[in-house]
Amino acid sequence: MKTQEDVEILEKTIGQLDTIYIEISLLSKKSPNDAVNTFKLKLINSVLQLANTILGDGYKPFDEFEQFNKDDVPSTSDVVFVISQYRKEIKRFREDNIARDQGRKLVYILNGELSGVHADPNMRN
C-alpha cells in the first residue's frame, strides 16, 4: 500500500465484505439453495472487483475466480463460501501491512515504512 487513500479503500472493503458475509449468511441459514437476486449480486460483484484489485495475485483466494456470473446466479451458500475466503485473505493482507510503532500503536506500513496512519486493533478478527 502506498497512501492513506489505499488504507481507506482497504478498510471500506473489509467492512463491506463483513457486512455481505453477515447478511448472506442469515439468508443461507434459512434457504441455502436459494438464488441471490440480481440487485444483491451486482453489489457483491462490485465489492469482489475492488477486493481483487487490493489483493492482487499474492492474496486473491481463487486464481480463476473474479466475480459471480450474472447469468449463472449463485446460491446464498455459494456466496457465503466465496465471501468467507475473501474475508480471510483481505484480513491476512491487512495484517501483513500493519505493525506497531515505537509508541506500540498499530499503524499501517506505507511504501515499506511505518506511517502515522492508525490501524484499528478491533479490525484484526
mmCIF file of N, CA and C in Angstrom:
data_model
loop_
_atom_site.group_PDB
_atom_site.id
_atom_site.type_symbol
_atom_site.label_atom_id
_atom_site.label_comp_id
_atom_site.label_asym_id
_atom_site.label_seq_id
_atom_site.Cartn_x
_atom_site.Cartn_y
_atom_site.Cartn_z
ATOM 1 N N MET A 1 0.840 -1.168 0.000
ATOM 2 C CA MET A 1 0.000 0.000 0.000
ATOM 3 C C MET A 1 0.889 1.236 0.000
ATOM 4 N N LYS A 2 0.358 2.271 -0.637
ATOM 5 C CA LYS A 2 1.189 3.449 -0.798
ATOM 6 C C LYS A 2 0.657 4.689 -0.087
ATOM 7 N N THR A 3 -0.668 4.846 -0.014
ATOM 8 C CA THR A 3 -1.227 6.091 0.507
ATOM 9 C C THR A 3 -2.314 5.842 1.548
ATOM 10 N N GLN A 4 -2.684 6.917 2.218
ATOM 11 C CA GLN A 4 -3.781 6.836 3.173
ATOM 12 C C GLN A 4 -5.083 6.494 2.446
ATOM 13 N N GLU A 5 -5.210 6.926 1.211
ATOM 14 C CA GLU A 5 -6.398 6.573 0.427
ATOM 15 C C GLU A 5 -6.477 5.062 0.225
ATOM 16 N N ASP A 6 -5.327 4.405 0.006
ATOM 17 C CA ASP A 6 -5.296 2.944 -0.106
ATOM 18 C C ASP A 6 -5.810 2.295 1.175
ATOM 19 N N VAL A 7 -5.423 2.865 2.315
ATOM 20 C CA VAL A 7 -5.876 2.353 3.614
ATOM 21 C C VAL A 7 -7.386 2.504 3.728
ATOM 22 N N GLU A 8 -7.898 3.652 3.352
ATOM 23 C CA GLU A 8 -9.336 3.903 3.448
ATOM 24 C C GLU A 8 -10.125 2.949 2.562
ATOM 25 N N ILE A 9 -9.619 2.686 1.367
ATOM 26 C CA ILE A 9 -10.275 1.740 0.461
ATOM 27 C C ILE A 9 -10.225 0.335 1.039
ATOM 28 N N LEU A 10 -9.090 -0.055 1.603
ATOM 29 C CA LEU A 10 -8.960 -1.366 2.236
ATOM 30 C C LEU A 10 -9.967 -1.522 3.373
ATOM 31 N N GLU A 11 -10.017 -0.551 4.273
ATOM 32 C CA GLU A 11 -10.915 -0.661 5.419
ATOM 33 C C GLU A 11 -12.385 -0.664 4.993
ATOM 34 N N LYS A 12 -12.718 0.130 3.994
ATOM 35 C CA LYS A 12 -14.090 0.131 3.473
ATOM 36 C C LYS A 12 -14.435 -1.240 2.894
ATOM 37 N N THR A 13 -13.511 -1.816 2.150
ATOM 38 C CA THR A 13 -13.752 -3.114 1.528
ATOM 39 C C THR A 13 -13.882 -4.213 2.579
ATOM 40 N N ILE A 14 -13.070 -4.158 3.616
ATOM 41 C CA ILE A 14 -13.198 -5.127 4.715
ATOM 42 C C ILE A 14 -14.586 -5.016 5.333
ATOM 43 N N GLY A 15 -15.023 -3.803 5.597
ATOM 44 C CA GLY A 15 -16.355 -3.591 6.169
ATOM 45 C C GLY A 15 -17.462 -4.112 5.267
ATOM 46 N N GLN A 16 -17.324 -3.877 3.965
ATOM 47 C CA GLN A 16 -18.338 -4.359 3.033
ATOM 48 C C GLN A 16 -18.354 -5.877 2.957
ATOM 49 N N LEU A 17 -17.194 -6.504 2.923
ATOM 50 C CA LEU A 17 -17.131 -7.972 2.903
ATOM 51 C C LEU A 17 -17.737 -8.559 4.179
ATOM 52 N N ASP A 18 -17.444 -7.944 5.310
ATOM 53 C CA ASP A 18 -18.008 -8.421 6.576
ATOM 54 C C ASP A 18 -19.527 -8.316 6.569
ATOM 55 N N THR A 19 -20.044 -7.203 6.080
ATOM 56 C CA THR A 19 -21.490 -6.993 6.051
ATOM 57 C C THR A 19 -22.168 -7.957 5.082
ATOM 58 N N ILE A 20 -21.584 -8.128 3.910
ATOM 59 C CA ILE A 20 -22.139 -9.091 2.944
ATOM 60 C C ILE A 20 -22.165 -10.480 3.565
ATOM 61 N N TYR A 21 -21.074 -10.860 4.200
ATOM 62 C CA TYR A 21 -20.993 -12.177 4.821
ATOM 63 C C TYR A 21 -22.109 -12.371 5.848
ATOM 64 N N ILE A 22 -22.293 -11.393 6.718
ATOM 65 C CA ILE A 22 -23.320 -11.495 7.762
ATOM 66 C C ILE A 22 -24.709 -11.598 7.147
ATOM 67 N N GLU A 23 -25.008 -10.705 6.216
ATOM 68 C CA GLU A 23 -26.347 -10.675 5.625
ATOM 69 C C GLU A 23 -26.655 -11.930 4.817
ATOM 70 N N ILE A 24 -25.738 -12.348 3.989
ATOM 71 C CA ILE A 24 -25.992 -13.523 3.149
ATOM 72 C C ILE A 24 -25.962 -14.802 3.991
ATOM 73 N N SER A 25 -25.173 -14.814 5.060
ATOM 74 C CA SER A 25 -25.169 -15.975 5.969
ATOM 75 C C SER A 25 -26.546 -16.182 6.584
ATOM 76 N N LEU A 26 -27.192 -15.088 6.955
ATOM 77 C CA LEU A 26 -28.543 -15.195 7.520
ATOM 78 C C LEU A 26 -29.508 -15.792 6.500
ATOM 79 N N LEU A 27 -29.411 -15.324 5.263
ATOM 80 C CA LEU A 27 -30.275 -15.881 4.210
ATOM 81 C C LEU A 27 -29.939 -17.343 3.951
ATOM 82 N N SER A 28 -28.657 -17.665 3.983
ATOM 83 C CA SER A 28 -28.212 -19.016 3.700
ATOM 84 C C SER A 28 -28.688 -20.011 4.757
ATOM 85 N N LYS A 29 -28.747 -19.572 5.994
ATOM 86 C CA LYS A 29 -29.219 -20.469 7.052
ATOM 87 C C LYS A 29 -30.684 -20.841 6.850
ATOM 88 N N LYS A 30 -31.462 -19.899 6.325
ATOM 89 C CA LYS A 30 -32.882 -20.162 6.072
ATOM 90 C C LYS A 30 -33.068 -21.008 4.816
ATOM 91 N N SER A 31 -32.373 -20.629 3.757
ATOM 92 C CA SER A 31 -32.556 -21.286 2.461
ATOM 93 C C SER A 31 -31.229 -21.311 1.705
ATOM 94 N N PRO A 32 -30.371 -22.278 1.993
ATOM 95 C CA PRO A 32 -29.032 -22.300 1.405
ATOM 96 C C PRO A 32 -28.995 -22.424 -0.114
ATOM 97 N N ASN A 33 -30.032 -22.976 -0.705
ATOM 98 C CA ASN A 33 -30.030 -23.184 -2.152
ATOM 99 C C ASN A 33 -30.765 -22.100 -2.931
ATOM 100 N N ASP A 34 -31.313 -21.114 -2.231
ATOM 101 C CA ASP A 34 -31.985 -20.012 -2.922
ATOM 102 C C ASP A 34 -30.971 -19.168 -3.678
ATOM 103 N N ALA A 35 -31.415 -18.648 -4.808
ATOM 104 C CA ALA A 35 -30.554 -17.795 -5.633
ATOM 105 C C ALA A 35 -30.472 -16.393 -5.027
ATOM 106 N N VAL A 36 -29.337 -15.754 -5.238
ATOM 107 C CA VAL A 36 -29.153 -14.368 -4.822
ATOM 108 C C VAL A 36 -29.750 -13.493 -5.929
ATOM 109 N N ASN A 37 -30.535 -12.495 -5.536
ATOM 110 C CA ASN A 37 -31.170 -11.675 -6.563
ATOM 111 C C ASN A 37 -30.146 -10.802 -7.295
ATOM 112 N N THR A 38 -30.510 -10.322 -8.465
ATOM 113 C CA THR A 38 -29.570 -9.601 -9.326
ATOM 114 C C THR A 38 -29.081 -8.300 -8.701
ATOM 115 N N PHE A 39 -29.923 -7.638 -7.944
ATOM 116 C CA PHE A 39 -29.500 -6.399 -7.284
ATOM 117 C C PHE A 39 -28.360 -6.671 -6.310
ATOM 118 N N LYS A 40 -28.547 -7.652 -5.440
ATOM 119 C CA LYS A 40 -27.503 -8.004 -4.471
ATOM 120 C C LYS A 40 -26.253 -8.522 -5.184
ATOM 121 N N LEU A 41 -26.452 -9.310 -6.213
ATOM 122 C CA LEU A 41 -25.324 -9.878 -6.944
ATOM 123 C C LEU A 41 -24.467 -8.780 -7.572
ATOM 124 N N LYS A 42 -25.099 -7.764 -8.104
ATOM 125 C CA LYS A 42 -24.356 -6.649 -8.696
ATOM 126 C C LYS A 42 -23.499 -5.954 -7.643
ATOM 127 N N LEU A 43 -24.062 -5.720 -6.464
ATOM 128 C CA LEU A 43 -23.310 -5.078 -5.383
ATOM 129 C C LEU A 43 -22.183 -5.984 -4.878
ATOM 130 N N ILE A 44 -22.471 -7.252 -4.713
ATOM 131 C CA ILE A 44 -21.448 -8.213 -4.274
ATOM 132 C C ILE A 44 -20.299 -8.240 -5.272
ATOM 133 N N ASN A 45 -20.616 -8.292 -6.550
ATOM 134 C CA ASN A 45 -19.569 -8.317 -7.577
ATOM 135 C C ASN A 45 -18.724 -7.051 -7.571
ATOM 136 N N SER A 46 -19.335 -5.907 -7.291
ATOM 137 C CA SER A 46 -18.538 -4.675 -7.259
ATOM 138 C C SER A 46 -17.552 -4.696 -6.092
ATOM 139 N N VAL A 47 -17.950 -5.263 -4.961
ATOM 140 C CA VAL A 47 -17.042 -5.385 -3.819
ATOM 141 C C VAL A 47 -15.945 -6.404 -4.129
ATOM 142 N N LEU A 48 -16.296 -7.503 -4.770
ATOM 143 C CA LEU A 48 -15.293 -8.505 -5.149
ATOM 144 C C LEU A 48 -14.284 -7.933 -6.136
ATOM 145 N N GLN A 49 -14.737 -7.121 -7.069
ATOM 146 C CA GLN A 49 -13.828 -6.499 -8.029
ATOM 147 C C GLN A 49 -12.816 -5.613 -7.310
ATOM 148 N N LEU A 50 -13.286 -4.833 -6.356
ATOM 149 C CA LEU A 50 -12.389 -3.983 -5.578
ATOM 150 C C LEU A 50 -11.428 -4.831 -4.738
ATOM 151 N N ALA A 51 -11.957 -5.876 -4.119
ATOM 152 C CA ALA A 51 -11.109 -6.769 -3.318
ATOM 153 C C ALA A 51 -10.023 -7.409 -4.176
ATOM 154 N N ASN A 52 -10.367 -7.822 -5.384
ATOM 155 C CA ASN A 52 -9.367 -8.418 -6.281
ATOM 156 C C ASN A 52 -8.249 -7.435 -6.597
ATOM 157 N N THR A 53 -8.610 -6.174 -6.791
ATOM 158 C CA THR A 53 -7.610 -5.139 -7.069
ATOM 159 C C THR A 53 -6.679 -4.962 -5.873
ATOM 160 N N ILE A 54 -7.252 -4.924 -4.679
ATOM 161 C CA ILE A 54 -6.455 -4.762 -3.461
ATOM 162 C C ILE A 54 -5.554 -5.963 -3.241
ATOM 163 N N LEU A 55 -6.108 -7.152 -3.373
ATOM 164 C CA LEU A 55 -5.386 -8.376 -3.022
ATOM 165 C C LEU A 55 -4.313 -8.764 -4.028
ATOM 166 N N GLY A 56 -4.532 -8.465 -5.282
ATOM 167 C CA GLY A 56 -3.558 -8.876 -6.293
ATOM 168 C C GLY A 56 -3.407 -10.389 -6.337
ATOM 169 N N ASP A 57 -2.468 -10.862 -7.094
ATOM 170 C CA ASP A 57 -2.284 -12.310 -7.259
ATOM 171 C C ASP A 57 -1.788 -12.997 -5.989
ATOM 172 N N GLY A 58 -1.082 -12.282 -5.143
ATOM 173 C CA GLY A 58 -0.496 -12.897 -3.963
ATOM 174 C C GLY A 58 -1.476 -13.249 -2.855
ATOM 175 N N TYR A 59 -2.615 -12.575 -2.822
ATOM 176 C CA TYR A 59 -3.578 -12.802 -1.743
ATOM 177 C C TYR A 59 -4.953 -13.249 -2.237
ATOM 178 N N LYS A 60 -5.201 -13.124 -3.506
ATOM 179 C CA LYS A 60 -6.504 -13.490 -4.065
ATOM 180 C C LYS A 60 -6.785 -14.949 -3.743
ATOM 181 N N PRO A 61 -7.955 -15.254 -3.158
ATOM 182 C CA PRO A 61 -8.194 -16.621 -2.687
ATOM 183 C C PRO A 61 -8.333 -17.677 -3.781
ATOM 184 N N PHE A 62 -8.824 -17.292 -4.948
ATOM 185 C CA PHE A 62 -9.012 -18.259 -6.038
ATOM 186 C C PHE A 62 -8.423 -17.667 -7.318
ATOM 187 N N ASP A 63 -7.461 -18.356 -7.908
ATOM 188 C CA ASP A 63 -6.812 -17.848 -9.117
ATOM 189 C C ASP A 63 -7.791 -17.619 -10.258
ATOM 190 N N GLU A 64 -8.726 -18.531 -10.431
ATOM 191 C CA GLU A 64 -9.610 -18.482 -11.591
ATOM 192 C C GLU A 64 -10.915 -17.734 -11.347
ATOM 193 N N PHE A 65 -11.122 -17.230 -10.151
ATOM 194 C CA PHE A 65 -12.388 -16.558 -9.832
ATOM 195 C C PHE A 65 -12.194 -15.051 -9.760
ATOM 196 N N GLU A 66 -13.059 -14.329 -10.474
ATOM 197 C CA GLU A 66 -13.058 -12.865 -10.430
ATOM 198 C C GLU A 66 -14.317 -12.343 -9.748
ATOM 199 N N GLN A 67 -15.449 -12.862 -10.197
ATOM 200 C CA GLN A 67 -16.739 -12.462 -9.632
ATOM 201 C C GLN A 67 -17.783 -13.482 -10.069
ATOM 202 N N PHE A 68 -18.985 -13.351 -9.513
ATOM 203 C CA PHE A 68 -20.054 -14.271 -9.861
ATOM 204 C C PHE A 68 -20.611 -13.937 -11.234
ATOM 205 N N ASN A 69 -20.978 -14.967 -11.963
ATOM 206 C CA ASN A 69 -21.576 -14.802 -13.277
ATOM 207 C C ASN A 69 -23.044 -14.443 -13.102
ATOM 208 N N LYS A 70 -23.445 -13.321 -13.666
ATOM 209 C CA LYS A 70 -24.836 -12.876 -13.507
ATOM 210 C C LYS A 70 -25.814 -13.793 -14.227
ATOM 211 N N ASP A 71 -25.339 -14.551 -15.215
ATOM 212 C CA ASP A 71 -26.208 -15.479 -15.946
ATOM 213 C C ASP A 71 -26.314 -16.840 -15.270
ATOM 214 N N ASP A 72 -25.396 -17.140 -14.387
ATOM 215 C CA ASP A 72 -25.400 -18.396 -13.645
ATOM 216 C C ASP A 72 -25.497 -18.025 -12.165
ATOM 217 N N VAL A 73 -26.662 -17.585 -11.760
ATOM 218 C CA VAL A 73 -26.874 -16.979 -10.453
ATOM 219 C C VAL A 73 -26.490 -17.944 -9.327
ATOM 220 N N PRO A 74 -25.597 -17.500 -8.434
ATOM 221 C CA PRO A 74 -25.161 -18.368 -7.330
ATOM 222 C C PRO A 74 -26.222 -18.479 -6.237
ATOM 223 N N SER A 75 -26.108 -19.536 -5.467
ATOM 224 C CA SER A 75 -26.970 -19.705 -4.293
ATOM 225 C C SER A 75 -26.395 -18.890 -3.137
ATOM 226 N N THR A 76 -27.189 -18.701 -2.122
ATOM 227 C CA THR A 76 -26.711 -17.981 -0.942
ATOM 228 C C THR A 76 -25.531 -18.707 -0.309
ATOM 229 N N SER A 77 -25.562 -20.027 -0.298
ATOM 230 C CA SER A 77 -24.448 -20.770 0.302
ATOM 231 C C SER A 77 -23.179 -20.627 -0.540
ATOM 232 N N ASP A 78 -23.307 -20.526 -1.866
ATOM 233 C CA ASP A 78 -22.144 -20.282 -2.720
ATOM 234 C C ASP A 78 -21.496 -18.946 -2.363
ATOM 235 N N VAL A 79 -22.328 -17.932 -2.197
ATOM 236 C CA VAL A 79 -21.822 -16.595 -1.889
ATOM 237 C C VAL A 79 -21.145 -16.591 -0.522
ATOM 238 N N VAL A 80 -21.744 -17.235 0.455
ATOM 239 C CA VAL A 80 -21.143 -17.297 1.789
ATOM 240 C C VAL A 80 -19.773 -17.971 1.715
ATOM 241 N N PHE A 81 -19.681 -19.054 0.971
ATOM 242 C CA PHE A 81 -18.412 -19.770 0.828
ATOM 243 C C PHE A 81 -17.331 -18.868 0.245
ATOM 244 N N VAL A 82 -17.645 -18.192 -0.846
ATOM 245 C CA VAL A 82 -16.657 -17.350 -1.523
ATOM 246 C C VAL A 82 -16.294 -16.141 -0.666
ATOM 247 N N ILE A 83 -17.297 -15.469 -0.128
ATOM 248 C CA ILE A 83 -17.029 -14.265 0.671
ATOM 249 C C ILE A 83 -16.206 -14.608 1.905
ATOM 250 N N SER A 84 -16.429 -15.764 2.499
ATOM 251 C CA SER A 84 -15.637 -16.148 3.678
ATOM 252 C C SER A 84 -14.155 -16.272 3.314
ATOM 253 N N GLN A 85 -13.865 -16.772 2.126
ATOM 254 C CA GLN A 85 -12.471 -16.881 1.679
ATOM 255 C C GLN A 85 -11.864 -15.502 1.427
ATOM 256 N N TYR A 86 -12.643 -14.608 0.842
ATOM 257 C CA TYR A 86 -12.162 -13.246 0.612
ATOM 258 C C TYR A 86 -11.928 -12.520 1.933
ATOM 259 N N ARG A 87 -12.812 -12.705 2.887
ATOM 260 C CA ARG A 87 -12.629 -12.072 4.202
ATOM 261 C C ARG A 87 -11.327 -12.534 4.841
ATOM 262 N N LYS A 88 -11.065 -13.813 4.768
ATOM 263 C CA LYS A 88 -9.841 -14.352 5.361
ATOM 264 C C LYS A 88 -8.606 -13.749 4.702
ATOM 265 N N GLU A 89 -8.598 -13.690 3.390
ATOM 266 C CA GLU A 89 -7.424 -13.192 2.675
ATOM 267 C C GLU A 89 -7.238 -11.684 2.805
ATOM 268 N N ILE A 90 -8.324 -10.926 2.818
ATOM 269 C CA ILE A 90 -8.157 -9.477 2.936
ATOM 270 C C ILE A 90 -7.691 -9.111 4.345
ATOM 271 N N LYS A 91 -8.085 -9.894 5.325
ATOM 272 C CA LYS A 91 -7.604 -9.643 6.691
ATOM 273 C C LYS A 91 -6.142 -10.079 6.829
ATOM 274 N N ARG A 92 -5.755 -11.119 6.121
ATOM 275 C CA ARG A 92 -4.340 -11.515 6.102
ATOM 276 C C ARG A 92 -3.503 -10.428 5.429
ATOM 277 N N PHE A 93 -4.011 -9.873 4.337
ATOM 278 C CA PHE A 93 -3.339 -8.772 3.656
ATOM 279 C C PHE A 93 -3.174 -7.590 4.608
ATOM 280 N N ARG A 94 -4.238 -7.260 5.333
ATOM 281 C CA ARG A 94 -4.175 -6.152 6.290
ATOM 282 C C ARG A 94 -3.123 -6.422 7.357
ATOM 283 N N GLU A 95 -3.142 -7.626 7.925
ATOM 284 C CA GLU A 95 -2.173 -7.985 8.970
ATOM 285 C C GLU A 95 -0.737 -7.862 8.468
ATOM 286 N N ASP A 96 -0.525 -8.199 7.219
ATOM 287 C CA ASP A 96 0.816 -8.115 6.637
ATOM 288 C C ASP A 96 1.235 -6.672 6.357
ATOM 289 N N ASN A 97 0.302 -5.749 6.466
ATOM 290 C CA ASN A 97 0.583 -4.351 6.168
ATOM 291 C C ASN A 97 0.371 -3.423 7.361
ATOM 292 N N ILE A 98 0.392 -3.988 8.558
ATOM 293 C CA ILE A 98 0.359 -3.192 9.779
ATOM 294 C C ILE A 98 1.464 -3.646 10.717
ATOM 295 N N ALA A 99 1.850 -2.756 11.594
ATOM 296 C CA ALA A 99 2.874 -3.078 12.598
ATOM 297 C C ALA A 99 2.712 -2.102 13.755
ATOM 298 N N ARG A 100 3.425 -2.379 14.832
ATOM 299 C CA ARG A 100 3.406 -1.478 15.983
ATOM 300 C C ARG A 100 4.529 -0.462 15.833
ATOM 301 N N ASP A 101 4.191 0.798 16.089
ATOM 302 C CA ASP A 101 5.230 1.836 16.061
ATOM 303 C C ASP A 101 5.942 1.853 17.410
ATOM 304 N N GLN A 102 6.839 2.780 17.597
ATOM 305 C CA GLN A 102 7.610 2.820 18.846
ATOM 306 C C GLN A 102 6.733 3.125 20.056
ATOM 307 N N GLY A 103 5.610 3.759 19.829
ATOM 308 C CA GLY A 103 4.660 4.007 20.914
ATOM 309 C C GLY A 103 3.719 2.837 21.128
ATOM 310 N N ARG A 104 3.970 1.738 20.406
ATOM 311 C CA ARG A 104 3.211 0.492 20.499
ATOM 312 C C ARG A 104 1.793 0.607 19.941
ATOM 313 N N LYS A 105 1.540 1.614 19.113
ATOM 314 C CA LYS A 105 0.254 1.729 18.433
ATOM 315 C C LYS A 105 0.345 1.002 17.097
ATOM 316 N N LEU A 106 -0.778 0.422 16.680
ATOM 317 C CA LEU A 106 -0.822 -0.216 15.372
ATOM 318 C C LEU A 106 -0.931 0.856 14.298
ATOM 319 N N VAL A 107 -0.042 0.773 13.320
ATOM 320 C CA VAL A 107 -0.077 1.701 12.193
ATOM 321 C C VAL A 107 0.111 0.915 10.905
ATOM 322 N N TYR A 108 -0.305 1.522 9.814
ATOM 323 C CA TYR A 108 -0.127 0.903 8.508
ATOM 324 C C TYR A 108 1.292 1.114 8.008
ATOM 325 N N ILE A 109 1.758 0.141 7.254
ATOM 326 C CA ILE A 109 3.032 0.246 6.558
ATOM 327 C C ILE A 109 2.706 0.777 5.164
ATOM 328 N N LEU A 110 3.223 1.955 4.862
ATOM 329 C CA LEU A 110 3.002 2.559 3.551
ATOM 330 C C LEU A 110 4.351 2.758 2.889
ATOM 331 N N ASN A 111 4.460 2.347 1.651
ATOM 332 C CA ASN A 111 5.727 2.437 0.912
ATOM 333 C C ASN A 111 6.877 1.774 1.665
ATOM 334 N N GLY A 112 6.574 0.671 2.345
ATOM 335 C CA GLY A 112 7.605 -0.076 3.036
ATOM 336 C C GLY A 112 8.040 0.476 4.379
ATOM 337 N N GLU A 113 7.392 1.555 4.847
ATOM 338 C CA GLU A 113 7.772 2.177 6.121
ATOM 339 C C GLU A 113 6.553 2.375 7.013
ATOM 340 N N LEU A 114 6.807 2.383 8.342
ATOM 341 C CA LEU A 114 5.726 2.680 9.275
ATOM 342 C C LEU A 114 5.209 4.080 8.987
ATOM 343 N N SER A 115 3.905 4.225 9.003
ATOM 344 C CA SER A 115 3.299 5.525 8.732
ATOM 345 C C SER A 115 2.646 6.043 10.012
ATOM 346 N N GLY A 116 2.062 7.187 9.915
ATOM 347 C CA GLY A 116 1.284 7.724 11.030
ATOM 348 C C GLY A 116 -0.185 7.377 10.917
ATOM 349 N N VAL A 117 -0.517 6.501 9.970
ATOM 350 C CA VAL A 117 -1.912 6.132 9.744
ATOM 351 C C VAL A 117 -2.290 5.013 10.710
ATOM 352 N N HIS A 118 -3.141 5.353 11.649
ATOM 353 C CA HIS A 118 -3.578 4.435 12.702
ATOM 354 C C HIS A 118 -4.345 3.247 12.121
ATOM 355 N N ALA A 119 -4.074 2.065 12.646
ATOM 356 C CA ALA A 119 -4.778 0.840 12.264
ATOM 357 C C ALA A 119 -5.622 0.395 13.455
ATOM 358 N N ASP A 120 -6.910 0.346 13.277
ATOM 359 C CA ASP A 120 -7.839 -0.029 14.344
ATOM 360 C C ASP A 120 -7.568 -1.469 14.784
ATOM 361 N N PRO A 121 -7.220 -1.678 16.065
ATOM 362 C CA PRO A 121 -6.950 -3.050 16.525
ATOM 363 C C PRO A 121 -8.207 -3.925 16.518
ATOM 364 N N ASN A 122 -9.388 -3.323 16.526
ATOM 365 C CA ASN A 122 -10.625 -4.103 16.533
ATOM 366 C C ASN A 122 -10.937 -4.713 15.177
ATOM 367 N N MET A 123 -10.243 -4.312 14.139
ATOM 368 C CA MET A 123 -10.476 -4.888 12.810
ATOM 369 C C MET A 123 -9.665 -6.149 12.603
ATOM 370 N N ARG A 124 -8.901 -6.569 13.580
ATOM 371 C CA ARG A 124 -7.996 -7.699 13.384
ATOM 372 C C ARG A 124 -8.726 -9.018 13.173
ATOM 373 N N ASN A 125 -9.867 -9.201 13.741
ATOM 374 C CA ASN A 125 -10.547 -10.502 13.606
ATOM 375 C C ASN A 125 -11.807 -10.406 12.851
#
